[in-house]
mmCIF file of C-alpha atoms and ligand atoms in Angstrom:
data_model
loop_
_atom_site.group_PDB
_atom_site.id
_atom_site.type_symbol
_atom_site.label_atom_id
_atom_site.label_comp_id
_atom_site.label_asym_id
_atom_site.label_seq_id
_atom_site.Cartn_x
_atom_site.Cartn_y
_atom_site.Cartn_z
ATOM 1 C CA MET A 1 110.773 176.684 156.297
ATOM 2 C CA GLN A 2 109.601 172.455 156.994
ATOM 3 C CA THR A 3 106.195 171.685 156.390
ATOM 4 C CA THR A 4 104.349 170.298 159.634
ATOM 5 C CA GLU A 5 104.352 166.930 157.639
ATOM 6 C CA GLN A 6 108.010 166.805 156.757
ATOM 7 C CA VAL A 7 108.697 167.642 160.764
ATOM 8 C CA THR A 8 106.732 164.279 161.470
ATOM 9 C CA LYS A 9 108.699 162.350 159.255
ATOM 10 C CA ASP A 10 112.208 163.544 160.468
ATOM 11 C CA LYS A 11 110.627 162.727 163.287
ATOM 12 C CA LEU A 12 109.279 159.715 162.750
ATOM 13 C CA LEU A 13 113.240 158.410 161.439
ATOM 14 C CA ALA A 14 115.506 159.684 164.211
ATOM 15 C CA THR A 15 112.447 157.822 166.406
ATOM 16 C CA TRP A 16 112.907 154.783 164.641
ATOM 17 C CA ASP A 17 116.532 154.747 165.090
ATOM 18 C CA LYS A 18 116.767 155.707 168.838
ATOM 19 C CA ARG A 19 118.109 153.376 171.013
ATOM 20 C CA PRO A 20 116.742 151.827 173.551
ATOM 21 C CA LEU A 21 113.215 152.570 171.780
ATOM 22 C CA ILE A 22 110.215 152.840 174.905
ATOM 23 C CA ILE A 23 106.707 152.105 173.851
ATOM 24 C CA SER A 24 104.376 152.716 176.449
ATOM 25 C CA GLY A 25 100.404 153.580 176.789
ATOM 26 C CA PRO A 26 97.396 151.837 177.867
ATOM 27 C CA CYS A 27 96.457 148.041 176.823
ATOM 28 C CA SER A 28 93.246 149.678 175.500
ATOM 29 C CA ALA A 29 91.849 153.438 175.080
ATOM 30 C CA GLU A 30 88.851 153.851 177.027
ATOM 31 C CA THR A 31 88.479 157.688 177.413
ATOM 32 C CA GLU A 32 89.531 160.872 175.678
ATOM 33 C CA GLU A 33 90.605 161.888 179.149
ATOM 34 C CA GLN A 34 92.361 158.554 180.360
ATOM 35 C CA VAL A 35 94.529 158.601 176.965
ATOM 36 C CA LEU A 36 95.461 162.398 177.396
ATOM 37 C CA GLN A 37 96.425 162.015 180.963
ATOM 38 C CA THR A 38 98.462 158.665 180.461
ATOM 39 C CA ALA A 39 99.885 160.811 177.330
ATOM 40 C CA GLN A 40 101.313 163.734 179.624
ATOM 41 C CA ARG A 41 101.547 161.613 182.297
ATOM 42 C CA LEU A 42 104.361 159.598 180.254
ATOM 43 C CA ALA A 43 105.573 162.819 178.330
ATOM 44 C CA ALA A 44 106.628 163.703 182.068
ATOM 45 C CA THR A 45 108.687 160.746 182.541
ATOM 46 C CA GLY A 46 111.109 162.382 179.534
ATOM 47 C CA ARG A 47 111.719 158.837 178.782
ATOM 48 C CA VAL A 48 108.916 157.084 176.066
ATOM 49 C CA ASP A 49 109.350 157.524 172.267
ATOM 50 C CA ILE A 50 105.944 156.522 170.952
ATOM 51 C CA LEU A 51 102.491 156.288 172.575
ATOM 52 C CA ARG A 52 100.698 153.097 172.209
ATOM 53 C CA ALA A 53 97.084 152.282 172.788
ATOM 54 C CA GLY A 54 94.922 149.622 171.767
ATOM 55 C CA ILE A 55 91.806 151.018 169.468
ATOM 56 C CA TRP A 56 90.328 147.517 168.610
ATOM 57 C CA LYS A 57 90.929 145.191 170.529
ATOM 58 C CA PRO A 58 90.889 141.140 169.830
ATOM 59 C CA ARG A 59 89.515 139.544 173.115
ATOM 60 C CA THR A 60 89.497 135.832 173.873
ATOM 61 C CA LYS A 61 85.585 135.505 174.570
ATOM 62 C CA PRO A 62 82.870 137.708 172.944
ATOM 63 C CA GLY A 63 81.834 139.830 175.455
ATOM 64 C CA MET A 64 84.854 141.384 177.180
ATOM 65 C CA PHE A 65 85.464 144.942 176.193
ATOM 66 C CA GLU A 66 86.321 145.248 172.731
ATOM 67 C CA GLY A 67 88.164 148.497 172.444
ATOM 68 C CA VAL A 68 86.631 152.069 171.856
ATOM 69 C CA GLY A 69 86.937 151.519 167.833
ATOM 70 C CA ALA A 70 87.699 154.771 165.248
ATOM 71 C CA LYS A 71 86.257 157.126 167.366
ATOM 72 C CA GLY A 72 89.371 156.815 169.839
ATOM 73 C CA LEU A 73 91.789 157.814 166.983
ATOM 74 C CA PRO A 74 91.155 161.509 167.323
ATOM 75 C CA TRP A 75 92.267 161.057 171.098
ATOM 76 C CA LEU A 76 95.482 159.917 170.168
ATOM 77 C CA GLN A 77 95.857 162.788 167.595
ATOM 78 C CA GLN A 78 95.231 165.070 170.033
ATOM 79 C CA ALA A 79 97.818 163.272 172.011
ATOM 80 C CA LYS A 80 100.036 163.638 169.811
ATOM 81 C CA LYS A 81 99.453 167.644 169.410
ATOM 82 C CA LEU A 82 99.644 168.058 173.050
ATOM 83 C CA THR A 83 102.878 166.089 174.006
ATOM 84 C CA GLY A 84 104.501 165.644 170.035
ATOM 85 C CA PHE A 85 104.861 162.007 170.717
ATOM 86 C CA LEU A 86 104.640 159.731 168.053
ATOM 87 C CA THR A 87 101.795 157.164 167.874
ATOM 88 C CA THR A 88 100.903 153.121 167.159
ATOM 89 C CA VAL A 89 98.237 151.553 167.185
ATOM 90 C CA GLU A 90 97.501 147.356 166.334
ATOM 91 C CA VAL A 91 95.421 146.788 163.060
ATOM 92 C CA ALA A 92 94.173 143.214 161.962
ATOM 93 C CA SER A 93 92.115 144.336 158.991
ATOM 94 C CA ALA A 94 92.176 147.008 155.754
ATOM 95 C CA LYS A 95 89.344 149.121 157.552
ATOM 96 C CA GLN A 96 91.669 149.352 160.358
ATOM 97 C CA VAL A 97 94.981 150.359 158.454
ATOM 98 C CA GLN A 98 92.703 153.335 156.691
ATOM 99 C CA ASP A 99 91.237 154.606 159.903
ATOM 100 C CA ALA A 100 94.126 154.764 161.735
ATOM 101 C CA LEU A 101 96.312 156.126 158.587
ATOM 102 C CA THR A 102 93.431 158.836 158.402
ATOM 103 C CA PHE A 103 93.760 160.191 161.809
ATOM 104 C CA ASP A 104 97.548 160.371 161.262
ATOM 105 C CA VAL A 105 99.166 157.093 163.515
ATOM 106 C CA ASP A 106 102.737 156.979 162.611
ATOM 107 C CA VAL A 107 103.442 153.022 163.446
ATOM 108 C CA LEU A 108 100.966 149.973 163.117
ATOM 109 C CA TRP A 109 101.666 146.862 164.877
ATOM 110 C CA ILE A 110 100.296 143.635 164.219
ATOM 111 C CA GLY A 111 99.045 141.689 167.024
ATOM 112 C CA ALA A 112 99.901 137.888 168.392
ATOM 113 C CA ARG A 113 96.253 136.867 167.576
ATOM 114 C CA THR A 114 96.770 138.194 164.068
ATOM 115 C CA THR A 115 100.195 137.145 162.911
ATOM 116 C CA VAL A 116 98.950 133.644 163.495
ATOM 117 C CA ASN A 117 96.510 133.778 160.330
ATOM 118 C CA PRO A 118 97.824 134.195 157.264
ATOM 119 C CA PHE A 119 94.501 135.703 155.435
ATOM 120 C CA SER A 120 94.640 138.714 158.042
ATOM 121 C CA VAL A 121 98.140 139.275 157.631
ATOM 122 C CA GLN A 122 97.883 139.508 153.982
ATOM 123 C CA GLU A 123 94.713 141.753 153.971
ATOM 124 C CA VAL A 124 96.472 144.128 156.491
ATOM 125 C CA ALA A 125 99.703 143.919 153.957
ATOM 126 C CA ASP A 126 97.553 144.785 151.125
ATOM 127 C CA ALA A 127 95.793 147.632 152.454
ATOM 128 C CA LEU A 128 99.287 149.054 153.237
ATOM 129 C CA ARG A 129 100.786 148.713 149.698
ATOM 130 C CA GLY A 130 101.377 152.644 148.729
ATOM 131 C CA THR A 131 102.264 153.779 152.254
ATOM 132 C CA ASP A 132 105.506 154.197 153.840
ATOM 133 C CA VAL A 133 103.978 153.578 157.575
ATOM 134 C CA PRO A 134 106.330 151.552 159.706
ATOM 135 C CA VAL A 135 105.376 148.076 161.083
ATOM 136 C CA LEU A 136 105.657 146.307 163.845
ATOM 137 C CA ILE A 137 105.105 142.107 163.754
ATOM 138 C CA LYS A 138 104.311 140.901 166.885
ATOM 139 C CA ASN A 139 105.314 136.880 167.470
ATOM 140 C CA PRO A 140 102.527 134.309 166.965
ATOM 141 C CA ILE A 141 100.761 133.209 169.643
ATOM 142 C CA ASN A 142 102.214 129.932 169.325
ATOM 143 C CA PRO A 143 106.370 129.115 169.432
ATOM 144 C CA ASP A 144 105.911 129.277 165.505
ATOM 145 C CA LEU A 145 108.596 131.337 163.661
ATOM 146 C CA GLU A 146 108.064 130.070 160.375
ATOM 147 C CA LEU A 147 104.695 132.127 160.952
ATOM 148 C CA TRP A 148 106.243 134.814 162.363
ATOM 149 C CA SER A 149 108.889 134.980 159.546
ATOM 150 C CA GLY A 150 105.929 134.667 156.693
ATOM 151 C CA ALA A 151 104.145 137.854 158.534
ATOM 152 C CA VAL A 152 107.235 139.615 157.709
ATOM 153 C CA GLU A 153 107.322 138.718 154.880
ATOM 154 C CA ARG A 154 103.850 139.256 153.737
ATOM 155 C CA ILE A 155 104.370 142.996 155.207
ATOM 156 C CA ALA A 156 108.088 143.365 153.244
ATOM 157 C CA ARG A 157 106.210 142.179 149.726
ATOM 158 C CA ALA A 158 103.728 145.074 150.363
ATOM 159 C CA GLY A 159 106.387 147.541 149.859
ATOM 160 C CA VAL A 160 106.581 148.180 153.381
ATOM 161 C CA LYS A 161 110.499 149.169 154.399
ATOM 162 C CA LYS A 162 110.545 150.145 158.144
ATOM 163 C CA ILE A 163 109.513 146.595 159.750
ATOM 164 C CA GLY A 164 110.489 145.390 163.154
ATOM 165 C CA LEU A 165 109.886 143.086 165.791
ATOM 166 C CA ILE A 166 107.987 142.825 168.962
ATOM 167 C CA HIS A 167 108.379 139.467 171.064
ATOM 168 C CA ARG A 168 105.614 139.221 173.519
ATOM 169 C CA GLY A 169 106.072 135.327 174.728
ATOM 170 C CA PHE A 170 104.322 132.122 173.456
ATOM 171 C CA HIS A 171 101.423 130.389 174.835
ATOM 172 C CA THR A 172 102.138 127.043 176.758
ATOM 173 C CA TYR A 173 99.330 125.030 178.119
ATOM 174 C CA GLY A 174 99.469 125.155 182.252
ATOM 175 C CA ASN A 175 102.147 127.830 182.130
ATOM 176 C CA THR A 176 101.777 129.688 185.488
ATOM 177 C CA GLU A 177 104.758 131.662 185.978
ATOM 178 C CA TYR A 178 104.406 133.477 182.851
ATOM 179 C CA ARG A 179 101.419 134.593 180.732
ATOM 180 C CA ASN A 180 102.899 133.964 177.927
ATOM 181 C CA ALA A 181 106.717 132.006 178.104
ATOM 182 C CA PRO A 182 109.543 134.235 176.700
ATOM 183 C CA MET A 183 111.048 131.062 175.027
ATOM 184 C CA TRP A 184 114.415 133.578 174.549
ATOM 185 C CA HIS A 185 115.813 131.315 172.182
ATOM 186 C CA LEU A 186 113.079 131.621 169.930
ATOM 187 C CA ALA A 187 113.698 135.226 169.316
ATOM 188 C CA ILE A 188 117.228 135.104 169.450
ATOM 189 C CA GLU A 189 116.524 132.934 166.362
ATOM 190 C CA MET A 190 114.369 134.919 165.039
ATOM 191 C CA LYS A 191 116.765 137.682 165.214
ATOM 192 C CA LEU A 192 119.789 135.517 164.082
ATOM 193 C CA ARG A 193 117.396 135.146 160.702
ATOM 194 C CA ASN A 194 116.641 139.171 160.326
ATOM 195 C CA PRO A 195 119.768 140.787 161.724
ATOM 196 C CA GLU A 196 118.672 143.937 160.142
ATOM 197 C CA LEU A 197 114.924 144.221 162.023
ATOM 198 C CA MET A 198 114.564 146.081 164.952
ATOM 199 C CA MET A 199 113.831 143.941 168.016
ATOM 200 C CA ILE A 200 111.605 144.772 170.865
ATOM 201 C CA ASN A 201 110.562 143.137 174.106
ATOM 202 C CA ASP A 202 107.121 143.641 175.476
ATOM 203 C CA PRO A 203 107.487 141.847 178.803
ATOM 204 C CA SER A 204 103.552 143.172 179.811
ATOM 205 C CA HIS A 205 102.173 140.639 177.783
ATOM 206 C CA ILE A 206 104.915 137.609 179.121
ATOM 207 C CA CYS A 207 104.628 138.426 182.526
ATOM 208 C CA GLY A 208 100.732 139.261 182.473
ATOM 209 C CA ARG A 209 102.147 140.953 186.081
ATOM 210 C CA ARG A 210 103.625 143.776 187.401
ATOM 211 C CA ASP A 211 106.472 142.036 189.848
ATOM 212 C CA THR A 212 108.153 140.364 186.810
ATOM 213 C CA LEU A 213 108.442 143.253 184.734
ATOM 214 C CA LEU A 214 111.722 144.151 185.693
ATOM 215 C CA GLU A 215 112.869 140.866 185.036
ATOM 216 C CA VAL A 216 111.796 140.580 182.019
ATOM 217 C CA ALA A 217 113.037 143.784 180.390
ATOM 218 C CA GLN A 218 116.470 143.723 181.993
ATOM 219 C CA GLN A 219 117.010 139.908 180.480
ATOM 220 C CA ALA A 220 115.872 141.583 177.039
ATOM 221 C CA ILE A 221 118.191 144.616 177.415
ATOM 222 C CA ASP A 222 121.104 141.601 178.015
ATOM 223 C CA LEU A 223 120.028 140.057 175.127
ATOM 224 C CA ASP A 224 120.552 143.228 173.137
ATOM 225 C CA TYR A 225 117.366 144.139 172.734
ATOM 226 C CA ASP A 226 116.507 147.365 170.450
ATOM 227 C CA GLY A 227 113.266 148.408 172.920
ATOM 228 C CA LEU A 228 110.716 147.621 175.160
ATOM 229 C CA MET A 229 107.043 147.874 174.732
ATOM 230 C CA ILE A 230 105.394 148.157 178.350
ATOM 231 C CA GLU A 231 101.838 149.071 178.934
ATOM 232 C CA SER A 232 100.755 151.974 181.143
ATOM 233 C CA HIS A 233 98.178 153.620 182.678
ATOM 234 C CA ILE A 234 96.984 155.795 184.726
ATOM 235 C CA ASP A 235 95.077 153.743 187.011
ATOM 236 C CA PRO A 236 96.055 150.412 186.381
ATOM 237 C CA ASP A 237 93.771 148.418 188.621
ATOM 238 C CA LYS A 238 91.164 150.166 186.667
ATOM 239 C CA ALA A 239 92.141 149.393 183.411
ATOM 240 C CA TRP A 240 89.574 148.032 181.007
ATOM 241 C CA SER A 241 91.746 145.184 179.979
ATOM 242 C CA ASP A 242 95.020 144.032 181.049
ATOM 243 C CA ALA A 243 94.720 145.446 184.258
ATOM 244 C CA SER A 244 97.314 143.294 186.236
ATOM 245 C CA GLN A 245 99.699 143.506 184.467
ATOM 246 C CA GLN A 246 99.546 147.623 183.830
ATOM 247 C CA ILE A 247 101.924 150.531 185.639
ATOM 248 C CA THR A 248 101.672 153.797 186.155
ATOM 249 C CA PRO A 249 103.844 156.104 184.308
ATOM 250 C CA GLU A 250 105.589 156.963 187.320
ATOM 251 C CA ARG A 251 106.750 153.294 188.168
ATOM 252 C CA LEU A 252 107.371 152.997 184.082
ATOM 253 C CA LYS A 253 109.804 155.432 185.076
ATOM 254 C CA GLU A 254 111.386 154.022 188.121
ATOM 255 C CA LEU A 255 111.249 150.166 186.401
ATOM 256 C CA LEU A 256 113.403 151.950 183.009
ATOM 257 C CA ASP A 257 115.701 154.278 185.984
ATOM 258 C CA THR A 258 116.275 150.629 187.408
ATOM 259 C CA ILE A 259 117.453 149.164 184.580
ATOM 260 C CA ILE A 260 120.943 148.322 183.658
ATOM 261 C CA TRP A 261 121.386 149.337 179.938
ATOM 262 C CA ARG A 262 124.979 148.084 179.483
ATOM 263 C CA LYS A 263 126.492 145.712 181.938
ATOM 264 C CA GLU A 264 129.930 146.189 181.642
ATOM 265 C CA ASN A 265 132.590 143.278 180.815
ATOM 266 C CA ILE A 266 129.927 141.835 178.943
ATOM 267 C CA ASN A 267 130.354 142.211 174.946
ATOM 268 C CA SER A 268 126.705 141.959 174.055
ATOM 269 C CA GLU A 269 127.715 140.145 171.104
ATOM 270 C CA GLU A 270 128.581 137.049 173.012
ATOM 271 C CA TYR A 271 125.062 137.132 173.862
ATOM 272 C CA ARG A 272 124.470 136.197 170.085
ATOM 273 C CA THR A 273 126.845 133.723 169.711
ATOM 274 C CA ALA A 274 125.826 129.766 169.618
ATOM 275 C CA LEU A 275 126.997 128.934 173.192
ATOM 276 C CA GLU A 276 124.152 131.519 174.738
ATOM 277 C CA ARG A 277 121.918 130.263 172.127
ATOM 278 C CA LEU A 278 122.477 126.588 173.358
ATOM 279 C CA ARG A 279 121.920 127.771 176.871
ATOM 280 C CA GLN A 280 118.874 129.332 176.341
ATOM 281 C CA GLN A 281 117.811 126.257 175.015
ATOM 282 C CA ILE A 282 118.645 124.261 177.837
ATOM 283 C CA ASN A 283 116.987 126.525 180.340
ATOM 284 C CA GLN A 284 113.841 126.548 178.165
ATOM 285 C CA LEU A 285 114.172 122.599 178.369
ATOM 286 C CA ASP A 286 114.929 122.632 181.879
ATOM 287 C CA ASP A 287 112.114 125.118 182.716
ATOM 288 C CA GLU A 288 109.554 122.434 180.620
ATOM 289 C CA LEU A 289 111.014 119.599 182.546
ATOM 290 C CA MET A 290 110.113 121.361 185.535
ATOM 291 C CA GLN A 291 106.406 121.435 184.957
ATOM 292 C CA ILE A 292 106.579 118.101 183.416
ATOM 293 C CA LEU A 293 108.098 117.063 186.940
ATOM 294 C CA GLY A 294 105.468 118.949 189.056
ATOM 295 C CA LYS A 295 102.949 117.241 186.901
ATOM 296 C CA ARG A 296 103.733 114.346 187.608
ATOM 297 C CA MET A 297 103.879 114.383 191.235
ATOM 298 C CA LYS A 298 99.958 116.114 190.961
ATOM 299 C CA VAL A 299 99.085 112.619 189.520
ATOM 300 C CA ALA A 300 101.263 110.675 192.154
ATOM 301 C CA GLU A 301 98.991 112.581 194.563
ATOM 302 C CA GLN A 302 96.135 111.564 192.677
ATOM 303 C CA ILE A 303 97.213 107.700 193.439
ATOM 304 C CA GLY A 304 97.995 108.146 196.954
ATOM 305 C CA ASN A 305 94.488 109.627 197.355
ATOM 306 C CA TYR A 306 93.156 106.268 195.216
ATOM 307 C CA LYS A 307 95.239 104.087 197.283
ATOM 308 C CA ARG A 308 94.255 105.336 200.576
ATOM 309 C CA GLN A 309 90.508 105.297 199.492
ATOM 310 C CA ASN A 310 90.786 101.559 198.484
ATOM 311 C CA ASN A 311 93.198 100.247 200.688
ATOM 312 C CA ILE A 312 96.354 99.304 198.761
ATOM 313 C CA THR A 313 99.996 99.692 199.592
ATOM 314 C CA ILE A 314 102.243 102.042 198.467
ATOM 315 C CA LEU A 315 105.195 100.255 197.079
ATOM 316 C CA GLN A 316 103.831 97.461 194.725
ATOM 317 C CA THR A 317 107.157 95.709 193.271
ATOM 318 C CA SER A 318 105.221 94.637 190.435
ATOM 319 C CA ARG A 319 104.590 97.921 189.055
ATOM 320 C CA TRP A 320 108.193 99.542 190.071
ATOM 321 C CA ASN A 321 109.469 96.791 187.693
ATOM 322 C CA GLU A 322 107.188 98.000 185.319
ATOM 323 C CA ILE A 323 107.967 101.571 185.351
ATOM 324 C CA ILE A 324 111.759 101.007 184.763
ATOM 325 C CA GLU A 325 111.527 98.222 182.125
ATOM 326 C CA ARG A 326 109.552 100.702 179.907
ATOM 327 C CA ALA A 327 111.885 103.434 180.876
ATOM 328 C CA PHE A 328 114.657 101.758 180.039
ATOM 329 C CA ARG A 329 113.103 100.535 176.718
ATOM 330 C CA LYS A 330 112.352 104.285 175.815
ATOM 331 C CA GLY A 331 115.779 105.777 176.669
ATOM 332 C CA ASP A 332 117.582 103.011 174.669
ATOM 333 C CA LYS A 333 116.497 104.892 171.383
ATOM 334 C CA LEU A 334 116.845 108.082 172.878
ATOM 335 C CA GLY A 335 120.577 107.223 173.701
ATOM 336 C CA LEU A 336 120.068 107.563 177.819
ATOM 337 C CA SER A 337 122.063 104.880 179.409
ATOM 338 C CA LYS A 338 120.404 102.495 182.030
ATOM 339 C CA GLU A 339 122.501 104.211 184.334
ATOM 340 C CA PHE A 340 121.478 107.395 184.414
ATOM 341 C CA ILE A 341 117.787 105.994 183.910
ATOM 342 C CA THR A 342 117.977 104.098 187.103
ATOM 343 C CA LYS A 343 119.226 107.041 189.305
ATOM 344 C CA TYR A 344 116.602 109.555 187.679
ATOM 345 C CA PHE A 345 113.827 107.236 188.298
ATOM 346 C CA ASP A 346 115.246 106.139 191.737
ATOM 347 C CA ALA A 347 114.969 110.351 192.968
ATOM 348 C CA VAL A 348 111.597 110.665 190.767
ATOM 349 C CA HIS A 349 110.192 107.625 192.363
ATOM 350 C CA MET A 350 111.622 108.071 195.916
ATOM 351 C CA GLU A 351 109.754 111.805 195.622
ATOM 352 C CA SER A 352 106.565 110.529 194.587
ATOM 353 C CA ILE A 353 106.697 107.261 197.341
ATOM 354 C CA ASN A 354 107.322 110.083 199.857
ATOM 355 C CA HIS A 355 104.707 111.887 198.410
ATOM 356 C CA GLN A 356 102.219 109.286 198.501
ATOM 357 C CA LYS A 357 103.234 108.271 202.183
ATOM 358 C CA LYS A 358 101.936 111.861 203.399
ATOM 359 C CA ILE A 359 98.791 111.656 201.408
ATOM 360 C CA MET A 360 98.407 108.131 203.430
ATOM 361 C CA ASP A 361 99.098 109.207 206.965
ATOM 362 C CA SER A 362 97.182 112.402 206.705
HETATM 363 C C1 LIG B 1 98.564 144.325 173.012
HETATM 364 O O1 LIG B 1 99.284 144.722 172.908
HETATM 365 O O2 LIG B 1 97.340 144.741 173.979
HETATM 366 C C2 LIG B 1 97.929 142.894 172.608
HETATM 367 C C3 LIG B 1 96.582 142.506 172.083
HETATM 368 O O3 LIG B 1 98.885 142.356 172.220
HETATM 369 P P1 LIG B 1 99.473 140.798 172.019
HETATM 370 O O4 LIG B 1 98.888 140.895 170.383
HETATM 371 O O5 LIG B 1 100.800 140.658 172.064
HETATM 372 O O6 LIG B 1 98.188 139.947 172.822
HETATM 373 MN MN1 LIG B 2 97.320 144.446 176.429
#
């Protein structure tokens, strides 16, 4: 006869190795009923391996919902009893680690706002010493692989054997397409540095909205990620945190059914080649260029408005010469030819002038 503890341990080992590993559940545990209902509806999909729920929520501003705290832990225990799910919560302090372990949380995760802070990561690491609980480490908010690696190292040095990575995107100022830009090349680089660690993708916090979850999840699977963490809620619009990105358990099932798990003709190893990494970098740089061009156009628009108010002509030759001479000087240092710079500025400048003309004529 196996003890319950042994059964859970065996299950944990098997789940940790399962591919794809699917983690889902609400951004935050809100009420006992919400946690239990979410768990049961997720169990009914037959697609989820680990139930997640935020118990302590690190919020950007004070006064927002900061999580129900330790009183939510027995709800997760109950959910586990009802559905058989393993459970995972975010921890950011020694006390939270102790509370989570007291209530049999199976897997802990370190959030993006904690990974950035070596003091907090060390505190969590020290609290984990001597336990054998698996830990998932989210990428830090800022695109810094050293911080991410540093967190992995601190947790590993505390003796934690099972460590996984969660890629949840990076904050970039003024980005509107994503809540957190995926910057795939960074996650790929991290995976290359740590081939033995599992890499989970979190489309929910990358997208910040529902309609692009599938696209990001598919991209992750195409890049041979080991699994997905996706937030789900019984009534997403009414969620107490991250309402706009959560989906119902039933929608989660549809999404998982729609994903193409293995693309034929594509050897997953190919995706890890240098060529693919470089392509990802090009895509990322192109995205950034596009954003900068958009910003440039906005400034040109302001200039257009100013000129209109002050009756100044649109095209001033002296200014144009100044722009191009300046670009030649800068471009020279960057290895850009005069021919390229002229072509580029012709295009950008014409676009600005057309923009300004529209404003003057309006
Ligand atoms: C979360 O998973 O709900 C969360 C707070 O995530 P992150 O740390 O990625 O922002
Ligand atoms: Mn969330």
